[in-house]
PDB file of C-alpha atoms in Angstrom:
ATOM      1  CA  UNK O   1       0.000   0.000   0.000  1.00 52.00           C
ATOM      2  CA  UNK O   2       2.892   2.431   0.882  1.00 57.00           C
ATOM      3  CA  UNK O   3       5.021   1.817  -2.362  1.00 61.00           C
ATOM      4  CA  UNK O   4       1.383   2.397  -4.541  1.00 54.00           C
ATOM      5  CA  UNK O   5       0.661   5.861  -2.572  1.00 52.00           C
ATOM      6  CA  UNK O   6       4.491   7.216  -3.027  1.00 54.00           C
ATOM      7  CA  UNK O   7       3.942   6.238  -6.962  1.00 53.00           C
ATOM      8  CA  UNK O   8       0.582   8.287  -7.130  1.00 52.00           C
ATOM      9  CA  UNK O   9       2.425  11.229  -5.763  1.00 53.00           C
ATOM     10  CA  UNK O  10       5.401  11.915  -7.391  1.00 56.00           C
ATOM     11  CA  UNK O  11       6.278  14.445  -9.283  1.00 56.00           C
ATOM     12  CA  UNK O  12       5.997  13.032 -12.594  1.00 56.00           C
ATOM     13  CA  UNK O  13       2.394  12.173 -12.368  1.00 56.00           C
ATOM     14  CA  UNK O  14       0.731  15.195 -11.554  1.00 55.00           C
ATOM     15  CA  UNK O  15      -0.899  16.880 -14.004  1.00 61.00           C
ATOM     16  CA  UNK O  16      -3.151  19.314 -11.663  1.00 63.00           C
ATOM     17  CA  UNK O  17      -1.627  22.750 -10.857  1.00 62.00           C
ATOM     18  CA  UNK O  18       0.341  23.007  -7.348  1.00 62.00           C
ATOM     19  CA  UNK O  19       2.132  25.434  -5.562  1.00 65.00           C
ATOM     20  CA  UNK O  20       5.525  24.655  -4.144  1.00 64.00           C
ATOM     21  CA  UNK O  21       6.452  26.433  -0.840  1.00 63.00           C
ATOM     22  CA  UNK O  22       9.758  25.765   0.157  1.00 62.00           C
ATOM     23  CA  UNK O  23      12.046  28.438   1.521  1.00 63.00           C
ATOM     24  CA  UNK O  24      15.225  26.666   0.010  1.00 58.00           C
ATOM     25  CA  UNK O  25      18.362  27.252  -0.819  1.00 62.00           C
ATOM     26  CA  UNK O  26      18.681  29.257  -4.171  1.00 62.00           C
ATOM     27  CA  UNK O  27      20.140  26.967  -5.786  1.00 67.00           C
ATOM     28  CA  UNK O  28      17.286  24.907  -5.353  1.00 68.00           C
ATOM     29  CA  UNK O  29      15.312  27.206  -7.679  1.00 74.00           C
ATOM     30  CA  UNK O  30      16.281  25.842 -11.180  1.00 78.00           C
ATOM     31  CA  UNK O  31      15.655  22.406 -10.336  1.00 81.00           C
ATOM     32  CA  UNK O  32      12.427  23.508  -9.240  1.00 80.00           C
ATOM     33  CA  UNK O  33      12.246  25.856 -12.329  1.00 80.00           C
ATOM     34  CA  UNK O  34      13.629  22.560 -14.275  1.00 84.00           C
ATOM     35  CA  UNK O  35      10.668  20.259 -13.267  1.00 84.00           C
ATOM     36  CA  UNK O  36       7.765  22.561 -13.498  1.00 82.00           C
ATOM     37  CA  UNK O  37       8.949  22.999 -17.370  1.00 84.00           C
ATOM     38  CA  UNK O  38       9.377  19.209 -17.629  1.00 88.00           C
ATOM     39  CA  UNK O  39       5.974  19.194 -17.257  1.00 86.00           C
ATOM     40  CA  UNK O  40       4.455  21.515 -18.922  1.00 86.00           C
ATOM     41  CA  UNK O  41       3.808  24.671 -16.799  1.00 81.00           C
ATOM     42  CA  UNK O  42       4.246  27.708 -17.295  1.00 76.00           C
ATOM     43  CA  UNK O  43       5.784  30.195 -15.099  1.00 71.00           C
ATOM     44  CA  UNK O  44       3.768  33.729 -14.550  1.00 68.00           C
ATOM     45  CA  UNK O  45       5.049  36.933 -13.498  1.00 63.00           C
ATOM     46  CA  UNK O  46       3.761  38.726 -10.601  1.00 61.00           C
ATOM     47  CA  UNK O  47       1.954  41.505 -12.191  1.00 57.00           C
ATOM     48  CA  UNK O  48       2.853  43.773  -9.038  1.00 60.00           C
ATOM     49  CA  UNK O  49       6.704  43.609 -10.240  1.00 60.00           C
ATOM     50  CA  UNK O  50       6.294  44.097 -13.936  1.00 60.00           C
ATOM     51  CA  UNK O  51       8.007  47.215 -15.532  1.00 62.00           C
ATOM     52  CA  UNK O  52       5.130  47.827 -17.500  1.00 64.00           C
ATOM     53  CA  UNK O  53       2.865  48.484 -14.748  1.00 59.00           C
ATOM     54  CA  UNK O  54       2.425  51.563 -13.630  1.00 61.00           C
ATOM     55  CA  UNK O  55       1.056  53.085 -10.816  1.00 61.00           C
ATOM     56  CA  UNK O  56      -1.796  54.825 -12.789  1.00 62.00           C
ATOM     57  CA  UNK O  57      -2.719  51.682 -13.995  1.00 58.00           C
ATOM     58  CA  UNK O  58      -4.028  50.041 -10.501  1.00 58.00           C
ATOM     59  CA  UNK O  59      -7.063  52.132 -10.728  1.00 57.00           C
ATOM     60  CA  UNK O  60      -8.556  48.955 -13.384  1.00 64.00           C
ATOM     61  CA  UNK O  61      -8.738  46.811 -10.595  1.00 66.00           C
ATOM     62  CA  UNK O  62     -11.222  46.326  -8.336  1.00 66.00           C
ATOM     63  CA  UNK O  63      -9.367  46.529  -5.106  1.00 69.00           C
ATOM     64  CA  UNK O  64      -7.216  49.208  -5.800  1.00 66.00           C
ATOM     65  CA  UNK O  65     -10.395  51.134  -6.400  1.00 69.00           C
ATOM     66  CA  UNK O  66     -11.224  50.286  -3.195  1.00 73.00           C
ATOM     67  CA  UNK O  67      -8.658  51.017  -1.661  1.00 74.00           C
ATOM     68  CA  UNK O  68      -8.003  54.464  -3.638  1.00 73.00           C
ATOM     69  CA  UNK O  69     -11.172  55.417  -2.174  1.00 77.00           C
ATOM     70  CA  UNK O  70     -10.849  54.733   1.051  1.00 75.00           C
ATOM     71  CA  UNK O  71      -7.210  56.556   1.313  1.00 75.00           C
ATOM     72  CA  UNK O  72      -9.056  59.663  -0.434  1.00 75.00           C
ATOM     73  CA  UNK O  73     -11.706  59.113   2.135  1.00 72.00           C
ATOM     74  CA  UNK O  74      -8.883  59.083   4.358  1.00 68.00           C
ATOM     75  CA  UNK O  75      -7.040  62.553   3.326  1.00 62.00           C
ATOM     76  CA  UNK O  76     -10.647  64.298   3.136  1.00 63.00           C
ATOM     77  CA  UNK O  77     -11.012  63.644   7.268  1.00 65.00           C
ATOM     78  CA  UNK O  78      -7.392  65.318   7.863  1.00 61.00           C
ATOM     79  CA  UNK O  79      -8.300  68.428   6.084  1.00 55.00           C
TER      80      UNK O  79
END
C-alpha cells in the first residue's frame, strides 16, 4: 500500500496545478524551475513587479479602487 501511494504522488504524475512552498536554498530554484517545465507549466510573473505596470494603472482593478477610495476618504477627514 505504501510503495502504490508514493507512486501516485510523485512528481511526474501530476498533471493538476500546485504550488511549491519551500524556503530553500537558491540553488534549489532551477531544479524547481527545471521540473515545473518538464511538465508543462508555465511560469507567470507577478503583475505587481512588472516594468510595464504603472502606478496609474491600478485604478482597473477592483481593489485598488477600493482602496483608492478609502485613502481619499482618508485625506478628506485630515483636512
Amino acid at each position: 500500500m505504501k510503495s502504490a501511494i508514493q507512486k501516485k504522488t510523485t512528481l511526474s504524475n501530476l498533471r493538476e496545478s500546485f504550488v511549491v512552498v519551500r524556503k530553500g536554498l537558491p540553488n534549489t530554484a532551477y531544479n524547481t524551475i527545471k521540473a515545473m517545465s518538464s511538465l508543462g507549466f508555465e511560469t507567470l510573473e507577478h503583475t505587481l513587479y512588472s516594468p510595464y505596470l504603472a502606478n496609474s494603472d491600478f485604478g482597473h482593478f477592483g481593489a485598488f479602487e477600493l482602496i483608492q477610495t478609502l485613502d481619499s476618504l482618508e485625506l478628506s477627514r485630515k483636512l
